[in-house]
PDB file of C-alpha atoms in Angstrom:
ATOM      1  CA  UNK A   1      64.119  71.379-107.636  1.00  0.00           C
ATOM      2  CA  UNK A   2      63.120  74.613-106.212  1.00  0.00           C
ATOM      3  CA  UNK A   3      60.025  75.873-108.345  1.00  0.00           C
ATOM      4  CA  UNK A   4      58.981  80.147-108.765  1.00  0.00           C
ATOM      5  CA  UNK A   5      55.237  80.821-108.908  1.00  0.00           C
ATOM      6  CA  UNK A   6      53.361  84.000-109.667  1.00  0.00           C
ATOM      7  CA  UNK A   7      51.378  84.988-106.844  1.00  0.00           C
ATOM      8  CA  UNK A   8      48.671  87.912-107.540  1.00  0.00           C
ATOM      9  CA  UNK A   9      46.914  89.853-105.197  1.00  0.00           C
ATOM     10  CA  UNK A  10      43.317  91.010-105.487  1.00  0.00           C
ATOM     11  CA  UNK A  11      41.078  93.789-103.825  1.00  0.00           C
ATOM     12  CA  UNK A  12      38.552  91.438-103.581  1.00  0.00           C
ATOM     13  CA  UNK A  13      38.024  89.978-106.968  1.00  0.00           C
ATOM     14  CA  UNK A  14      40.162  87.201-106.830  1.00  0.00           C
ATOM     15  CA  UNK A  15      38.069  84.569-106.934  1.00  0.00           C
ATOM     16  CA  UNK A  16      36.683  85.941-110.075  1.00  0.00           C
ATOM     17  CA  UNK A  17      39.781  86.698-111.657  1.00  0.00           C
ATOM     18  CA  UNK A  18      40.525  82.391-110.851  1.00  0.00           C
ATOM     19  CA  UNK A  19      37.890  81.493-112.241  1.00  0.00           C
ATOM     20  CA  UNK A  20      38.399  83.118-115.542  1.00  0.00           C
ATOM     21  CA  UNK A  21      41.900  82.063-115.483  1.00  0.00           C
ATOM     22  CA  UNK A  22      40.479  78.567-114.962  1.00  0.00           C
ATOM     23  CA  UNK A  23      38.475  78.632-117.905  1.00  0.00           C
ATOM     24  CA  UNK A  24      41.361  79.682-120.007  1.00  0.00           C
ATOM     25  CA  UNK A  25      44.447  76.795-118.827  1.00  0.00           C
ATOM     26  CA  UNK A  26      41.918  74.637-117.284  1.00  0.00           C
ATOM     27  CA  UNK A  27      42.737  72.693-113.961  1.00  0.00           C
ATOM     28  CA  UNK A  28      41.215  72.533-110.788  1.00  0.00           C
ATOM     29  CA  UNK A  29      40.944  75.631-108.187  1.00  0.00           C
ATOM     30  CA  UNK A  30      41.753  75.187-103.687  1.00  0.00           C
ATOM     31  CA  UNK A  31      40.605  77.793-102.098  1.00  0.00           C
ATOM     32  CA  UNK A  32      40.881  78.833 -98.209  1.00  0.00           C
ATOM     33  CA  UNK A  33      38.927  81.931 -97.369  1.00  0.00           C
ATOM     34  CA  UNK A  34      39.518  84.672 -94.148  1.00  0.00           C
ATOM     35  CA  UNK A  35      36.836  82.620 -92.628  1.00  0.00           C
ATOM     36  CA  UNK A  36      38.818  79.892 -92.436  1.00  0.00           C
ATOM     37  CA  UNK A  37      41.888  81.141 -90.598  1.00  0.00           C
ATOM     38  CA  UNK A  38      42.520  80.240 -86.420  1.00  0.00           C
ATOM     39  CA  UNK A  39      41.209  82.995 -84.428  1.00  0.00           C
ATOM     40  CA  UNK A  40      43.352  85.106 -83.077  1.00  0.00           C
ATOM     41  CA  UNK A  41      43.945  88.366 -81.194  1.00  0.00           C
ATOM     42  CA  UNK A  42      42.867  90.155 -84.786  1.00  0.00           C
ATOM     43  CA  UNK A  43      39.524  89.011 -85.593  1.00  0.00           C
ATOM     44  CA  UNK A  44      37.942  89.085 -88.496  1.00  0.00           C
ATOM     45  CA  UNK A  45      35.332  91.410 -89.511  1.00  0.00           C
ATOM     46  CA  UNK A  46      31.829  89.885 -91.386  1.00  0.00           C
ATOM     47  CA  UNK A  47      32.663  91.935 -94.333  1.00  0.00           C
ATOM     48  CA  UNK A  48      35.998  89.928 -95.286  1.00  0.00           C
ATOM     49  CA  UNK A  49      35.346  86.477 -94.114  1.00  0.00           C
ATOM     50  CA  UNK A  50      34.667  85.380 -98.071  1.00  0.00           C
ATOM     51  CA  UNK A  51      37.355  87.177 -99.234  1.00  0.00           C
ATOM     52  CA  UNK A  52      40.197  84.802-100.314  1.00  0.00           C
ATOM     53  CA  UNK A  53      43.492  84.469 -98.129  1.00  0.00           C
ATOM     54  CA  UNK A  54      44.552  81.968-100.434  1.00  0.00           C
ATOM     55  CA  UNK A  55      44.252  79.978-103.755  1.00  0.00           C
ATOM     56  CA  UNK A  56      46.065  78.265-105.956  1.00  0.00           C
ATOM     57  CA  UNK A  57      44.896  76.786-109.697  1.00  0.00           C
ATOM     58  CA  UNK A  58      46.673  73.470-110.676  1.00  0.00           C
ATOM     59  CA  UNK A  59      47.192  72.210-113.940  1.00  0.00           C
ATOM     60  CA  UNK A  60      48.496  68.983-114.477  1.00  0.00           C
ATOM     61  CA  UNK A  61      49.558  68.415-110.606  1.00  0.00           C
ATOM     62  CA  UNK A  62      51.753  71.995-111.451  1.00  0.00           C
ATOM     63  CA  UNK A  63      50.553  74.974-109.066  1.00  0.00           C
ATOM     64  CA  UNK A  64      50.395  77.378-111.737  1.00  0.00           C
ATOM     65  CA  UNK A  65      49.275  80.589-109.955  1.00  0.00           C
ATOM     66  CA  UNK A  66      48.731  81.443-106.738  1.00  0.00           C
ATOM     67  CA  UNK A  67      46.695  84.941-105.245  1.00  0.00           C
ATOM     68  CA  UNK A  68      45.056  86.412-102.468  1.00  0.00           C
ATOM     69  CA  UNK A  69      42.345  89.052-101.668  1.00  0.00           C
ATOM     70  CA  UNK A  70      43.763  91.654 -99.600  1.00  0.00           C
ATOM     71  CA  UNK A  71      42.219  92.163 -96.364  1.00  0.00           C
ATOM     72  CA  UNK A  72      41.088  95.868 -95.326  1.00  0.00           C
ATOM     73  CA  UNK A  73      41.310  94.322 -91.698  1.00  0.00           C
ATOM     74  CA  UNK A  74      45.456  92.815 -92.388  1.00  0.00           C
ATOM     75  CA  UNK A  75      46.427  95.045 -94.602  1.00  0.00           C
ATOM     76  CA  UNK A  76      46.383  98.191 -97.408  1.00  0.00           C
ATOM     77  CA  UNK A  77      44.322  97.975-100.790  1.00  0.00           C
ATOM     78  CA  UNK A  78      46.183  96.085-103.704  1.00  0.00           C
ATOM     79  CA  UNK A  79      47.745  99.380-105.703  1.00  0.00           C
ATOM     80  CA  UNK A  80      48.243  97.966-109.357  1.00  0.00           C
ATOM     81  CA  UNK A  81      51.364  97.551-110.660  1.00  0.00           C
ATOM     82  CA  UNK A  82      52.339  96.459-107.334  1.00  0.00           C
ATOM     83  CA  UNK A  83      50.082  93.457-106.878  1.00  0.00           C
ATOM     84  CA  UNK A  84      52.581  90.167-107.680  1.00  0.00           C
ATOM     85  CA  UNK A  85      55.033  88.430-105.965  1.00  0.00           C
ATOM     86  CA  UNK A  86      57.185  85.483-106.751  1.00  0.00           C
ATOM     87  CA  UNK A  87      56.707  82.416-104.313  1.00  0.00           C
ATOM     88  CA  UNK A  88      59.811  79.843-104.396  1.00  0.00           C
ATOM     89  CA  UNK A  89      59.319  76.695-102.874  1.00  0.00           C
ATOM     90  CA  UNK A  90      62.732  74.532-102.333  1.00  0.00           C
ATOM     91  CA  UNK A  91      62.918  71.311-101.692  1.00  0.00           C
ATOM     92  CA  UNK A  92      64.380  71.787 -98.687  1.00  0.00           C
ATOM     93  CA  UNK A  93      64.033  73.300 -95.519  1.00  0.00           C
ATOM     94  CA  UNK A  94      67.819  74.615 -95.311  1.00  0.00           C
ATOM     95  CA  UNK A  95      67.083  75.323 -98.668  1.00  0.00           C
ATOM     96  CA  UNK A  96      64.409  77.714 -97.844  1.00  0.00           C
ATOM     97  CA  UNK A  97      66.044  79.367 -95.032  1.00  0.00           C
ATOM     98  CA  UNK A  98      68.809  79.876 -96.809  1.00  0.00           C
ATOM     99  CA  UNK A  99      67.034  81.442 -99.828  1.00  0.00           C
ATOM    100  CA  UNK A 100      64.800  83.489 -97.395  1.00  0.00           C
ATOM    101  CA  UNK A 101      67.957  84.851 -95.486  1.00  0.00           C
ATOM    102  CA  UNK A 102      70.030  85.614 -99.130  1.00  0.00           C
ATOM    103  CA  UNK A 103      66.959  87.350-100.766  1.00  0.00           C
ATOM    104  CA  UNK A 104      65.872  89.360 -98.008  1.00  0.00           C
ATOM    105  CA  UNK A 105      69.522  91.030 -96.833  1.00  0.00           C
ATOM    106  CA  UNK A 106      69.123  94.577 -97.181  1.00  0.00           C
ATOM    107  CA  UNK A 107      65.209  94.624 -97.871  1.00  0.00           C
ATOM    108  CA  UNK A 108      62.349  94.318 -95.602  1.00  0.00           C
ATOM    109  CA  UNK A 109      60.765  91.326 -94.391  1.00  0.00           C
ATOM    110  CA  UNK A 110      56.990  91.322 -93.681  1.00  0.00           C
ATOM    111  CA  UNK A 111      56.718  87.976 -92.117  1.00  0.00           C
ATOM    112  CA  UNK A 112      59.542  86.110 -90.611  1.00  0.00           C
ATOM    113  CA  UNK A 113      60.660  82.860 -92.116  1.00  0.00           C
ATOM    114  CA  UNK A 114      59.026  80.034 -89.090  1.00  0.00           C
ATOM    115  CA  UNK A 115      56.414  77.700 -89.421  1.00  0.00           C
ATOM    116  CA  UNK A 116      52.663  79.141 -90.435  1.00  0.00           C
ATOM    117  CA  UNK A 117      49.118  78.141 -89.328  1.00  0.00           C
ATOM    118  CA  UNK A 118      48.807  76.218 -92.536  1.00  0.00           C
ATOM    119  CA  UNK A 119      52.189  73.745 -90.847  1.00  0.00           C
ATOM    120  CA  UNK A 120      54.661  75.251 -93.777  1.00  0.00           C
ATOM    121  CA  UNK A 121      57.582  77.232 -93.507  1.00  0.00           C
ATOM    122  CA  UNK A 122      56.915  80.533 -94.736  1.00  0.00           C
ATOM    123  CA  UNK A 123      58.264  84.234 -95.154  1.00  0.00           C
ATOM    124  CA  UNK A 124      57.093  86.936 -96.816  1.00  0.00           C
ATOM    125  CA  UNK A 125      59.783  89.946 -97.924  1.00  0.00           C
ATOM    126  CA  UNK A 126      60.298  92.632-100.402  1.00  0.00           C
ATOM    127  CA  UNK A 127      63.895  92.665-101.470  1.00  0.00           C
ATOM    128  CA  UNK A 128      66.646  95.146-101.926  1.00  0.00           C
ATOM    129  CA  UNK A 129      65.215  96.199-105.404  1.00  0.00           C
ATOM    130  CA  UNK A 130      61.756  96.294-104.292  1.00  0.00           C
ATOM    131  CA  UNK A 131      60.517  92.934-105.578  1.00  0.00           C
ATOM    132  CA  UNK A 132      58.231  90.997-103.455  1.00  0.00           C
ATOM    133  CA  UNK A 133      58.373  87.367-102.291  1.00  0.00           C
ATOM    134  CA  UNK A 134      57.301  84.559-100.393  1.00  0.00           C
ATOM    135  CA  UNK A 135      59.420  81.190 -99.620  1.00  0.00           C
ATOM    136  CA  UNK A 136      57.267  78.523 -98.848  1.00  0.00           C
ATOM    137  CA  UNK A 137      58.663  74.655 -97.686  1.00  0.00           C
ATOM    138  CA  UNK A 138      55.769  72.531 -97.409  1.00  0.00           C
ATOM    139  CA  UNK A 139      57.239  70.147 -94.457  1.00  0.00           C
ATOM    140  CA  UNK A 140      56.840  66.052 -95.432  1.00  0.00           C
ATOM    141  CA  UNK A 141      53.836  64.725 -93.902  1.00  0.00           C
TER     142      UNK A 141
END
């Protein structure tokens, strides 16, 4: 079954912002800072290595938000109001493709749909009506 998730993005607050939601549904919170991503050609600066590229608070073995700290090194300050996106994550690899190729016809696409650091299929894309997502297919291990 192919779930939807909230995903909320932060200007550097997010953590915080988890942790209260934690305290109010409870569960159990992953986090993966800047910090922790592969270096690359882009490095990261001091100031942002804490921030959070990504987190995700479980409830019941149900991911049920995701969000980020945007990165003043990767990209623009959060602007409210435009600070959510909806993650789907099919079951399927074809699945996701698929989804990711439907979605994002006549939008643009921020990240290509092929396999991230993190060894998922991923894409990131705002569509034709200006809604933003992200299809994620976590590949069997």
């Amino acid at each position: 079954m192919t779930k939807v998730t909230a995903y909320l993005l932060f200007n550097g607050n997010c953590e915080t912002a988890f942790n209260f939601y934690k305290d109010v549904f409870g569960g159990e919170l992953h986090i993966m800072r800047y910090k922790d991503m592969p270096q690359s050609d882009q490095p990261v600066p001091d100031s942002e290595k804490e921030k959070v590229l990504h987190l995700n608070l479980n409830v019941k073995d149900e991911i049920l938000l995701m969000g980020s700290d945007c990165s003043e090194a990767f990209s623009p300050p959060v602007k409210f109001g435009d600070n959510i996106a909806l993650t789907i994550s099919p079951d399927s690899e074809e699945e996701a493709r698929r989804i990711f190729n439907e979605l994002s016809e006549g939008g643009a696409i921020q990240m290509p749909f092929e396999i991230a650091f993190w060894g998922s299929w991923y894409g990131m894309f705002t569509d034709k009506f200006g809604i933003s997502w992200m299809v994620n297919y976590d590949i069997p291990k």
